mmCIF file of C-alpha atoms and ligand atoms in Angstrom:
data_model
loop_
_atom_site.group_PDB
_atom_site.id
_atom_site.type_symbol
_atom_site.label_atom_id
_atom_site.label_comp_id
_atom_site.label_asym_id
_atom_site.label_seq_id
_atom_site.Cartn_x
_atom_site.Cartn_y
_atom_site.Cartn_z
ATOM 1 C CA UNK Y 6 17.883 39.104 -27.186
ATOM 2 C CA UNK Y 7 14.393 38.635 -25.755
ATOM 3 C CA UNK Y 8 14.377 37.050 -22.294
ATOM 4 C CA UNK Y 9 12.894 33.571 -22.212
ATOM 5 C CA UNK Y 10 9.803 33.185 -19.986
ATOM 6 C CA UNK Y 11 10.730 31.426 -16.760
ATOM 7 C CA UNK Y 12 8.784 28.531 -15.242
ATOM 8 C CA UNK Y 13 9.291 27.212 -11.695
ATOM 9 C CA UNK Y 14 8.383 23.661 -10.663
ATOM 10 C CA UNK Y 15 7.679 22.769 -7.042
ATOM 11 C CA UNK Y 16 6.872 19.393 -5.484
ATOM 12 C CA UNK Y 17 5.208 19.434 -2.045
ATOM 13 C CA UNK Y 18 3.717 17.022 0.491
ATOM 14 C CA UNK Y 19 4.383 13.284 0.751
ATOM 15 C CA UNK Y 20 6.307 11.832 -2.161
ATOM 16 C CA UNK Y 21 4.934 9.105 -4.426
ATOM 17 C CA UNK Y 22 5.963 7.182 -7.523
ATOM 18 C CA UNK Y 23 5.512 9.276 -10.682
ATOM 19 C CA UNK Y 24 6.560 12.757 -9.500
ATOM 20 C CA UNK Y 25 9.758 12.655 -11.530
ATOM 21 C CA UNK Y 26 7.765 11.596 -14.578
ATOM 22 C CA UNK Y 27 5.729 14.826 -14.209
ATOM 23 C CA UNK Y 28 8.861 16.940 -13.672
ATOM 24 C CA UNK Y 29 10.301 15.414 -16.849
ATOM 25 C CA UNK Y 30 7.139 15.990 -18.905
ATOM 26 C CA UNK Y 31 6.696 19.595 -17.730
ATOM 27 C CA UNK Y 32 10.352 20.509 -18.225
ATOM 28 C CA UNK Y 33 10.737 18.865 -21.628
ATOM 29 C CA UNK Y 34 7.561 20.428 -23.011
ATOM 30 C CA UNK Y 35 8.465 23.826 -21.562
ATOM 31 C CA UNK Y 36 11.913 23.711 -23.198
ATOM 32 C CA UNK Y 37 11.059 21.976 -26.473
ATOM 33 C CA UNK Y 38 7.617 23.392 -27.306
ATOM 34 C CA UNK Y 39 7.426 26.620 -25.408
ATOM 35 C CA UNK Y 40 10.979 27.966 -25.437
ATOM 36 C CA UNK Y 41 10.916 28.478 -21.680
ATOM 37 C CA UNK Y 42 13.618 28.384 -19.052
ATOM 38 C CA UNK Y 43 12.840 26.081 -16.114
ATOM 39 C CA UNK Y 44 13.938 26.160 -12.491
ATOM 40 C CA UNK Y 45 13.215 23.523 -9.849
ATOM 41 C CA UNK Y 46 12.422 24.726 -6.315
ATOM 42 C CA UNK Y 47 14.152 22.638 -3.612
ATOM 43 C CA UNK Y 48 12.161 20.850 -0.901
ATOM 44 C CA UNK Y 49 8.676 22.167 -1.624
ATOM 45 C CA UNK Y 50 7.643 25.502 -0.121
ATOM 46 C CA UNK Y 51 10.827 25.486 2.041
ATOM 47 C CA UNK Y 52 12.765 26.326 -1.113
ATOM 48 C CA UNK Y 53 10.532 29.293 -1.870
ATOM 49 C CA UNK Y 54 11.008 30.683 1.634
ATOM 50 C CA UNK Y 55 14.778 30.094 1.692
ATOM 51 C CA UNK Y 56 15.310 30.888 -1.998
ATOM 52 C CA UNK Y 57 16.764 27.478 -2.812
ATOM 53 C CA UNK Y 58 16.381 26.332 -6.402
ATOM 54 C CA UNK Y 59 18.316 25.040 -9.384
ATOM 55 C CA UNK Y 60 18.092 25.380 -13.098
ATOM 56 C CA UNK Y 61 16.543 22.378 -14.861
ATOM 57 C CA UNK Y 62 17.970 21.739 -18.287
ATOM 58 C CA UNK Y 63 16.846 19.061 -20.734
ATOM 59 C CA UNK Y 64 19.579 16.685 -19.624
ATOM 60 C CA UNK Y 65 18.692 17.119 -15.937
ATOM 61 C CA UNK Y 66 15.293 15.509 -16.534
ATOM 62 C CA UNK Y 67 16.394 12.925 -19.046
ATOM 63 C CA UNK Y 68 16.432 9.396 -17.600
ATOM 64 C CA UNK Y 69 14.184 10.127 -14.583
ATOM 65 C CA UNK Y 70 10.887 8.744 -15.931
ATOM 66 C CA UNK Y 71 11.157 5.521 -13.963
ATOM 67 C CA UNK Y 72 12.719 6.979 -10.832
ATOM 68 C CA UNK Y 73 10.689 7.036 -7.585
ATOM 69 C CA UNK Y 74 10.586 10.027 -5.210
ATOM 70 C CA UNK Y 75 11.262 13.570 -6.413
ATOM 71 C CA UNK Y 76 14.615 14.869 -7.658
ATOM 72 C CA UNK Y 77 13.652 18.285 -6.229
ATOM 73 C CA UNK Y 78 12.979 17.118 -2.683
ATOM 74 C CA UNK Y 79 9.744 17.820 -0.824
ATOM 75 C CA UNK Y 80 8.346 18.899 2.537
ATOM 76 C CA UNK Y 81 5.177 18.129 4.476
ATOM 77 C CA UNK Y 82 5.586 20.983 6.947
ATOM 78 C CA UNK Y 83 6.574 24.045 4.895
ATOM 79 C CA UNK Y 84 3.561 26.326 4.460
ATOM 80 C CA UNK Y 85 4.511 29.952 3.626
ATOM 81 C CA UNK Y 86 1.289 31.201 5.293
ATOM 82 C CA UNK Y 87 2.040 29.257 8.480
ATOM 83 C CA UNK Y 88 5.756 28.660 8.393
ATOM 84 C CA UNK Y 89 7.158 26.786 11.401
ATOM 85 C CA UNK Y 90 9.920 28.629 13.219
ATOM 86 C CA UNK Y 91 11.799 27.196 16.242
ATOM 87 C CA UNK Y 92 11.282 23.784 17.797
ATOM 88 C CA UNK Y 93 9.554 22.054 20.709
ATOM 89 C CA UNK Y 94 8.277 24.572 23.261
ATOM 90 C CA UNK Y 95 9.657 27.424 21.148
ATOM 91 C CA UNK Y 96 7.721 26.404 18.046
ATOM 92 C CA UNK Y 97 5.714 29.244 16.513
ATOM 93 C CA UNK Y 98 4.288 30.006 13.093
ATOM 94 C CA UNK Y 99 4.913 33.030 10.837
ATOM 95 C CA UNK Y 100 3.220 34.245 7.687
ATOM 96 C CA UNK Y 101 6.125 34.424 5.207
ATOM 97 C CA UNK Y 102 3.971 34.584 2.087
ATOM 98 C CA UNK Y 103 5.153 38.130 1.194
ATOM 99 C CA UNK Y 104 8.748 36.917 1.300
ATOM 100 C CA UNK Y 105 7.872 34.006 -1.003
ATOM 101 C CA UNK Y 106 6.125 36.284 -3.506
ATOM 102 C CA UNK Y 107 9.088 38.701 -3.475
ATOM 103 C CA UNK Y 108 11.521 35.806 -3.950
ATOM 104 C CA UNK Y 109 9.554 34.646 -6.994
ATOM 105 C CA UNK Y 110 9.668 38.204 -8.394
ATOM 106 C CA UNK Y 111 13.396 38.485 -7.805
ATOM 107 C CA UNK Y 112 13.887 35.124 -9.530
ATOM 108 C CA UNK Y 113 11.907 36.538 -12.464
ATOM 109 C CA UNK Y 114 9.525 33.579 -12.363
ATOM 110 C CA UNK Y 115 6.602 34.131 -14.740
ATOM 111 C CA UNK Y 116 4.574 31.115 -13.665
ATOM 112 C CA UNK Y 117 4.707 27.979 -11.554
ATOM 113 C CA UNK Y 118 3.638 24.339 -11.775
ATOM 114 C CA UNK Y 119 2.899 22.934 -8.311
ATOM 115 C CA UNK Y 120 2.806 19.164 -8.006
ATOM 116 C CA UNK Y 121 1.097 18.137 -4.777
ATOM 117 C CA UNK Y 122 -1.800 16.790 -2.770
ATOM 118 C CA UNK Y 123 -4.718 18.767 -1.312
ATOM 119 C CA UNK Y 124 -2.451 20.514 1.236
ATOM 120 C CA UNK Y 125 0.132 21.692 -1.316
ATOM 121 C CA UNK Y 126 -2.559 22.653 -3.825
ATOM 122 C CA UNK Y 127 -4.528 24.483 -1.119
ATOM 123 C CA UNK Y 128 -1.439 26.633 -0.503
ATOM 124 C CA UNK Y 129 -1.051 27.022 -4.285
ATOM 125 C CA UNK Y 130 -4.597 28.401 -4.366
ATOM 126 C CA UNK Y 131 -3.719 30.979 -1.693
ATOM 127 C CA UNK Y 132 -0.624 32.019 -3.661
ATOM 128 C CA UNK Y 133 -2.734 32.252 -6.813
ATOM 129 C CA UNK Y 134 -5.154 34.586 -5.012
ATOM 130 C CA UNK Y 135 -2.112 36.623 -3.985
ATOM 131 C CA UNK Y 136 -1.129 37.063 -7.623
ATOM 132 C CA UNK Y 137 1.136 34.101 -8.473
ATOM 133 C CA UNK Y 138 0.397 32.430 -11.841
ATOM 134 C CA UNK Y 139 0.030 28.761 -10.898
ATOM 135 C CA UNK Y 140 -1.117 25.483 -12.445
ATOM 136 C CA UNK Y 141 -1.547 22.440 -10.173
ATOM 137 C CA UNK Y 142 -0.887 18.751 -10.841
ATOM 138 C CA UNK Y 143 -2.574 16.233 -8.486
ATOM 139 C CA UNK Y 144 -0.161 13.902 -6.716
ATOM 140 C CA UNK Y 145 -0.799 11.393 -3.947
ATOM 141 C CA UNK Y 146 -0.995 7.698 -3.278
ATOM 142 C CA UNK Y 147 -4.209 8.442 -1.328
ATOM 143 C CA UNK Y 148 -6.254 9.303 -4.468
ATOM 144 C CA UNK Y 149 -8.195 11.790 -2.364
ATOM 145 C CA UNK Y 150 -7.996 14.984 -4.431
ATOM 146 C CA UNK Y 151 -11.181 16.701 -5.542
ATOM 147 C CA UNK Y 152 -11.582 17.348 -9.249
ATOM 148 C CA UNK Y 153 -9.857 14.214 -10.521
ATOM 149 C CA UNK Y 154 -10.952 10.571 -10.591
ATOM 150 C CA UNK Y 155 -7.377 9.399 -10.255
ATOM 151 C CA UNK Y 156 -4.089 10.827 -9.008
ATOM 152 C CA UNK Y 157 -0.756 9.515 -10.193
ATOM 153 C CA UNK Y 158 0.964 7.439 -7.495
ATOM 154 C CA UNK Y 159 -2.266 5.697 -6.547
ATOM 155 C CA UNK Y 160 -1.928 2.853 -9.019
ATOM 156 C CA UNK Y 161 1.657 2.199 -7.893
ATOM 157 C CA UNK Y 162 0.662 2.170 -4.209
ATOM 158 C CA UNK Y 163 -2.273 -0.157 -4.883
ATOM 159 C CA UNK Y 164 0.006 -2.475 -6.850
ATOM 160 C CA UNK Y 165 2.510 -2.655 -3.967
ATOM 161 C CA UNK Y 166 -0.232 -3.130 -1.333
ATOM 162 C CA UNK Y 167 -1.822 -5.861 -3.460
ATOM 163 C CA UNK Y 168 1.473 -7.698 -3.636
ATOM 164 C CA UNK Y 169 1.668 -7.487 0.158
ATOM 165 C CA UNK Y 170 -1.833 -8.941 0.477
ATOM 166 C CA UNK Y 171 -0.980 -11.743 -1.967
ATOM 167 C CA UNK Y 172 2.072 -12.631 0.086
ATOM 168 C CA UNK Y 173 0.261 -12.811 3.440
ATOM 169 C CA UNK Y 174 -2.416 -14.996 1.828
ATOM 170 C CA UNK Y 175 -0.142 -18.018 1.583
ATOM 171 C CA UNK Y 176 1.217 -17.698 5.114
ATOM 172 C CA UNK Y 177 -2.316 -17.140 6.480
ATOM 173 C CA UNK Y 178 -3.426 -20.357 4.773
ATOM 174 C CA UNK Y 179 -0.478 -22.389 6.073
ATOM 175 C CA UNK Y 180 -0.946 -21.281 9.694
ATOM 176 C CA UNK Y 181 -4.759 -21.010 9.719
ATOM 177 C CA UNK Y 182 -4.455 -17.448 10.918
ATOM 178 C CA UNK Y 183 -6.149 -14.122 10.579
ATOM 179 C CA UNK Y 184 -3.749 -11.806 8.755
ATOM 180 C CA UNK Y 185 -4.415 -8.090 8.902
ATOM 181 C CA UNK Y 186 -2.807 -5.798 6.327
ATOM 182 C CA UNK Y 187 -2.860 -2.098 7.229
ATOM 183 C CA UNK Y 188 -2.517 0.211 4.246
ATOM 184 C CA UNK Y 189 -2.135 3.996 3.913
ATOM 185 C CA UNK Y 190 -4.700 6.395 2.532
ATOM 186 C CA UNK Y 191 -4.984 9.124 5.182
ATOM 187 C CA UNK Y 192 -8.685 9.853 5.828
ATOM 188 C CA UNK Y 193 -9.816 8.059 2.669
ATOM 189 C CA UNK Y 194 -10.316 4.374 1.910
ATOM 190 C CA UNK Y 195 -9.286 4.326 -1.752
ATOM 191 C CA UNK Y 196 -6.044 2.365 -1.289
ATOM 192 C CA UNK Y 197 -7.714 -0.173 1.036
ATOM 193 C CA UNK Y 198 -10.738 -0.576 -1.232
ATOM 194 C CA UNK Y 199 -8.761 -1.114 -4.432
ATOM 195 C CA UNK Y 200 -5.940 -3.240 -2.993
ATOM 196 C CA UNK Y 201 -8.480 -5.158 -0.892
ATOM 197 C CA UNK Y 202 -10.527 -6.052 -3.960
ATOM 198 C CA UNK Y 203 -7.421 -6.762 -6.066
ATOM 199 C CA UNK Y 204 -5.919 -8.958 -3.339
ATOM 200 C CA UNK Y 205 -9.178 -10.759 -2.563
ATOM 201 C CA UNK Y 206 -9.418 -9.467 1.016
ATOM 202 C CA UNK Y 207 -12.221 -11.219 2.917
ATOM 203 C CA UNK Y 208 -12.855 -8.145 5.023
ATOM 204 C CA UNK Y 209 -12.109 -4.581 3.874
ATOM 205 C CA UNK Y 210 -12.283 -1.764 6.393
ATOM 206 C CA UNK Y 211 -12.334 1.845 5.210
ATOM 207 C CA UNK Y 212 -12.729 5.136 7.114
ATOM 208 C CA UNK Y 213 -15.984 5.890 5.322
ATOM 209 C CA UNK Y 214 -17.671 2.796 6.881
ATOM 210 C CA UNK Y 215 -16.947 2.606 10.650
ATOM 211 C CA UNK Y 216 -16.740 -1.062 11.635
ATOM 212 C CA UNK Y 217 -18.221 -3.298 14.307
ATOM 213 C CA UNK Y 218 -15.600 -5.774 15.546
ATOM 214 C CA UNK Y 219 -18.323 -8.346 16.336
ATOM 215 C CA UNK Y 220 -19.449 -8.332 12.692
ATOM 216 C CA UNK Y 221 -15.853 -8.979 11.585
ATOM 217 C CA UNK Y 222 -15.392 -11.779 14.154
ATOM 218 C CA UNK Y 223 -18.652 -13.398 13.021
ATOM 219 C CA UNK Y 224 -17.467 -13.349 9.402
ATOM 220 C CA UNK Y 225 -14.149 -14.962 10.366
ATOM 221 C CA UNK Y 226 -15.931 -17.697 12.381
ATOM 222 C CA UNK Y 227 -18.387 -18.323 9.553
ATOM 223 C CA UNK Y 228 -15.482 -18.782 7.131
ATOM 224 C CA UNK Y 229 -13.907 -21.243 9.546
ATOM 225 C CA UNK Y 230 -17.142 -23.234 9.773
ATOM 226 C CA UNK Y 231 -17.168 -23.441 5.980
ATOM 227 C CA UNK Y 232 -13.636 -24.849 5.978
ATOM 228 C CA UNK Y 233 -11.800 -21.625 5.173
ATOM 229 C CA UNK Y 234 -9.526 -21.674 8.174
ATOM 230 C CA UNK Y 235 -7.865 -18.330 7.483
ATOM 231 C CA UNK Y 236 -9.051 -14.794 6.828
ATOM 232 C CA UNK Y 237 -7.468 -11.735 5.260
ATOM 233 C CA UNK Y 238 -8.432 -8.330 6.611
ATOM 234 C CA UNK Y 239 -7.363 -5.217 4.698
ATOM 235 C CA UNK Y 240 -7.686 -2.139 6.881
ATOM 236 C CA UNK Y 241 -7.109 1.516 5.994
ATOM 237 C CA UNK Y 242 -4.919 3.430 8.446
ATOM 238 C CA UNK Y 243 -7.818 5.884 8.872
ATOM 239 C CA UNK Y 244 -10.442 3.220 9.672
ATOM 240 C CA UNK Y 245 -12.195 3.377 13.023
ATOM 241 C CA UNK Y 246 -14.739 1.375 14.997
ATOM 242 C CA UNK Y 247 -18.339 2.536 15.269
ATOM 243 C CA UNK Y 248 -18.488 5.142 18.014
ATOM 244 C CA UNK Y 249 -14.686 4.987 18.376
ATOM 245 C CA UNK Y 250 -11.610 6.900 17.294
ATOM 246 C CA UNK Y 251 -8.858 6.618 14.706
ATOM 247 C CA UNK Y 252 -5.441 5.327 15.842
ATOM 248 C CA UNK Y 253 -2.856 8.083 15.971
ATOM 249 C CA UNK Y 254 0.762 7.101 15.425
ATOM 250 C CA UNK Y 255 2.349 10.502 16.044
ATOM 251 C CA UNK Y 256 1.697 14.218 16.102
ATOM 252 C CA UNK Y 257 3.970 16.349 13.923
ATOM 253 C CA UNK Y 258 3.576 19.754 15.589
ATOM 254 C CA UNK Y 259 5.183 21.768 12.760
ATOM 255 C CA UNK Y 260 2.808 20.306 10.179
ATOM 256 C CA UNK Y 261 -0.467 22.045 9.234
ATOM 257 C CA UNK Y 262 -2.029 18.574 9.159
ATOM 258 C CA UNK Y 263 -0.328 17.392 12.354
ATOM 259 C CA UNK Y 264 -1.912 13.948 12.863
ATOM 260 C CA UNK Y 265 -0.098 10.917 11.413
ATOM 261 C CA UNK Y 266 -2.371 7.891 11.440
ATOM 262 C CA UNK Y 267 -1.272 4.314 12.097
ATOM 263 C CA UNK Y 268 -1.661 1.290 14.330
ATOM 264 C CA UNK Y 269 -5.357 0.517 13.969
ATOM 265 C CA UNK Y 270 -4.438 -2.927 12.538
ATOM 266 C CA UNK Y 271 -2.732 -3.895 15.812
ATOM 267 C CA UNK Y 272 -5.704 -2.778 17.917
ATOM 268 C CA UNK Y 273 -8.100 -4.774 15.751
ATOM 269 C CA UNK Y 274 -5.736 -7.774 15.763
ATOM 270 C CA UNK Y 275 -5.766 -8.041 19.556
ATOM 271 C CA UNK Y 276 -9.548 -7.786 19.657
ATOM 272 C CA UNK Y 277 -10.070 -10.409 16.950
ATOM 273 C CA UNK Y 278 -7.632 -12.847 18.568
ATOM 274 C CA UNK Y 279 -9.488 -12.465 21.880
ATOM 275 C CA UNK Y 280 -12.973 -12.873 20.375
ATOM 276 C CA UNK Y 281 -12.255 -15.671 17.854
ATOM 277 C CA UNK Y 282 -9.441 -17.529 19.625
ATOM 278 C CA UNK Y 283 -7.570 -17.587 16.297
ATOM 279 C CA UNK Y 284 -3.957 -16.542 15.983
ATOM 280 C CA UNK Y 285 -3.757 -13.120 14.402
ATOM 281 C CA UNK Y 286 -0.851 -11.190 12.888
ATOM 282 C CA UNK Y 287 -0.742 -7.620 11.605
ATOM 283 C CA UNK Y 288 1.437 -6.271 8.805
ATOM 284 C CA UNK Y 289 1.768 -2.531 8.151
ATOM 285 C CA UNK Y 290 2.593 -1.706 4.522
ATOM 286 C CA UNK Y 291 3.599 1.851 5.482
ATOM 287 C CA UNK Y 292 6.007 3.821 3.342
ATOM 288 C CA UNK Y 293 6.757 0.836 1.104
ATOM 289 C CA UNK Y 294 3.646 2.040 -0.723
ATOM 290 C CA UNK Y 295 5.277 5.375 -1.496
ATOM 291 C CA UNK Y 296 8.682 4.157 -2.624
ATOM 292 C CA UNK Y 297 10.222 2.884 -5.826
ATOM 293 C CA UNK Y 298 9.411 2.984 -9.479
ATOM 294 C CA UNK Y 299 5.960 4.027 -10.787
ATOM 295 C CA UNK Y 300 3.792 1.489 -12.606
ATOM 296 C CA UNK Y 301 3.317 1.858 -16.374
ATOM 297 C CA UNK Y 302 -0.159 3.332 -15.697
ATOM 298 C CA UNK Y 303 1.298 6.023 -13.427
ATOM 299 C CA UNK Y 304 4.101 6.849 -15.880
ATOM 300 C CA UNK Y 305 1.539 7.426 -18.625
ATOM 301 C CA UNK Y 306 -0.822 9.417 -16.380
ATOM 302 C CA UNK Y 307 2.034 11.527 -14.991
ATOM 303 C CA UNK Y 308 3.288 12.307 -18.502
ATOM 304 C CA UNK Y 309 -0.196 13.283 -19.689
ATOM 305 C CA UNK Y 310 -0.909 15.414 -16.625
ATOM 306 C CA UNK Y 311 2.459 17.141 -16.975
ATOM 307 C CA UNK Y 312 2.035 17.998 -20.658
ATOM 308 C CA UNK Y 313 -1.587 19.064 -20.107
ATOM 309 C CA UNK Y 314 -0.447 21.363 -17.304
ATOM 310 C CA UNK Y 315 1.900 23.003 -19.818
ATOM 311 C CA UNK Y 316 -0.998 23.453 -22.264
ATOM 312 C CA UNK Y 317 -2.751 25.438 -19.536
ATOM 313 C CA UNK Y 318 0.429 27.479 -19.014
ATOM 314 C CA UNK Y 319 0.525 28.193 -22.758
ATOM 315 C CA UNK Y 320 -3.097 29.360 -22.703
ATOM 316 C CA UNK Y 321 -2.342 31.325 -19.496
ATOM 317 C CA UNK Y 322 -5.181 29.507 -17.728
ATOM 318 C CA UNK Y 323 -3.875 29.844 -14.195
ATOM 319 C CA UNK Y 324 -5.492 28.950 -10.856
ATOM 320 C CA UNK Y 325 -6.412 25.559 -12.313
ATOM 321 C CA UNK Y 326 -5.442 21.941 -11.658
ATOM 322 C CA UNK Y 327 -5.288 19.301 -14.374
ATOM 323 C CA UNK Y 328 -7.163 16.079 -13.708
ATOM 324 C CA UNK Y 329 -8.732 12.995 -15.205
ATOM 325 C CA UNK Y 330 -12.499 12.612 -15.525
ATOM 326 C CA UNK Y 331 -13.340 9.193 -16.936
ATOM 327 C CA UNK Y 332 -10.931 8.933 -19.848
ATOM 328 C CA UNK Y 333 -10.782 12.707 -20.418
ATOM 329 C CA UNK Y 334 -8.094 15.131 -19.271
ATOM 330 C CA UNK Y 335 -9.815 18.121 -17.703
ATOM 331 C CA UNK Y 336 -8.984 21.230 -15.711
ATOM 332 C CA UNK Y 337 -10.659 22.271 -12.460
ATOM 333 C CA UNK Y 338 -10.320 25.454 -10.424
ATOM 334 C CA UNK Y 339 -7.844 25.199 -7.521
ATOM 335 C CA UNK Y 340 -10.647 26.722 -5.452
ATOM 336 C CA UNK Y 341 -12.514 23.401 -5.678
ATOM 337 C CA UNK Y 342 -9.387 21.365 -4.936
ATOM 338 C CA UNK Y 343 -8.772 23.464 -1.796
ATOM 339 C CA UNK Y 344 -12.126 22.411 -0.323
ATOM 340 C CA UNK Y 345 -10.613 19.304 1.277
ATOM 341 C CA UNK Y 346 -10.124 15.600 0.619
ATOM 342 C CA UNK Y 347 -12.279 13.428 -1.646
ATOM 343 C CA UNK Y 348 -13.558 10.402 0.265
ATOM 344 C CA UNK Y 349 -14.995 7.146 -1.108
ATOM 345 C CA UNK Y 350 -18.727 7.698 -1.699
ATOM 346 C CA UNK Y 351 -20.808 5.057 0.083
ATOM 347 C CA UNK Y 352 -22.598 4.235 -3.168
ATOM 348 C CA UNK Y 353 -19.314 3.631 -4.999
ATOM 349 C CA UNK Y 354 -19.548 0.909 -7.642
ATOM 350 C CA UNK Y 355 -16.554 -0.986 -6.267
ATOM 351 C CA UNK Y 356 -18.118 -1.296 -2.798
ATOM 352 C CA UNK Y 357 -21.202 -2.953 -4.280
ATOM 353 C CA UNK Y 358 -19.092 -5.185 -6.560
ATOM 354 C CA UNK Y 359 -17.061 -6.302 -3.542
ATOM 355 C CA UNK Y 360 -20.205 -6.961 -1.501
ATOM 356 C CA UNK Y 361 -21.556 -9.018 -4.421
ATOM 357 C CA UNK Y 362 -18.581 -11.360 -4.213
ATOM 358 C CA UNK Y 363 -19.038 -11.782 -0.459
ATOM 359 C CA UNK Y 364 -16.591 -9.201 0.881
ATOM 360 C CA UNK Y 365 -17.452 -7.929 4.365
ATOM 361 C CA UNK Y 366 -17.042 -4.212 5.170
ATOM 362 C CA UNK Y 367 -17.345 -4.755 8.909
ATOM 363 C CA UNK Y 368 -20.794 -3.205 9.280
HETATM 364 O O1 F6P B 1098 -0.553 11.448 2.002
HETATM 365 C C1 F6P B 1098 0.328 10.397 1.808
HETATM 366 C C2 F6P B 1098 0.563 9.641 3.085
HETATM 367 O O2 F6P B 1098 1.433 8.563 2.800
HETATM 368 C C3 F6P B 1098 -0.683 9.131 3.796
HETATM 369 O O3 F6P B 1098 -1.226 7.988 3.196
HETATM 370 C C4 F6P B 1098 -0.146 8.918 5.191
HETATM 371 O O4 F6P B 1098 -1.203 9.064 6.112
HETATM 372 C C5 F6P B 1098 0.863 10.022 5.353
HETATM 373 O O5 F6P B 1098 1.200 10.459 4.058
HETATM 374 C C6 F6P B 1098 2.132 9.619 6.082
HETATM 375 O O6 F6P B 1098 2.887 10.753 6.322
HETATM 376 P P1 F6P B 1098 4.447 10.759 6.697
HETATM 377 O O7 F6P B 1098 5.211 10.619 5.422
HETATM 378 O O8 F6P B 1098 4.633 12.095 7.345
HETATM 379 O O9 F6P B 1098 4.694 9.623 7.614
#
């Protein structure tokens, strides 16, 4: 009997709602339409280094559409080209890419679908150049991947952040306070911009527009003079003052992208309280934005991206990532994706819409 072609699925980087929906779509289409055998690699690129995987049958992916996280596990530190070995002072990095490629050969993997952000897909591009047949699927709450207008996970994160903003609104009003909501997004302001507009933030601060604290304080005072005795500030974790630095929460030495951002909302809160004399509280949305069930939008997008990835596999169009351009599903070379994050352009339509309804961007 002819051996079935074998597909491996890997999920890498930070998790987000919708990954399981992609795993389901890829696996079902591979089994039903393409007569393939599917294996799931455990814990991102760790699994490829350590040879940890499991077979994915139809029933293994049935019932996971609505489930948050990833059933395969993930890792933000495992990079086969710079694999962390040892800990603390003994930490060093080894290039284990040959081992990974040999493991894939031994597993008789014909091709791979990598679901990840720019880091994971950058590594996928390196593996592709080293001869591995790969298709990428863009995943992140940050929405910062080149080659696609939207990533799955973003809509869910924005929905959760917006609910947070809605909830602080009422308490801000009751106490006549400034409430600051810090949201994720890494170096990009997409989550802050969208949740800020959706939640009616009075001031939205994004990394792409460094802020002046005096401008923010003036806006808060002006609102007070007009009888609006509270203000809502939505700040991206990667935002920074003009001429100043980002707030670093921790350094993860083993990670290729070692800096974890966080805490800028508290710094701004202290400054605003001092300048305006108004009570100020800061809320950090944090990993709440990455957990739980995907929104309907993300379930649909994840399903479409997953099945489109399998169309590329069928056509043997490797070294590509699937994406969304306007309303169209497209494919873009991983080479472009590997060029780094996609930031909010300063002429973005949503920035001007927000300015038109009186939103302040702190500059
Ligand atoms: O990339 C997703 C993301 O949640 C970013 O928004 C955030 O900066 C980072 O990951 C947090 O990383 P960790 O899960 O290591 O705390």
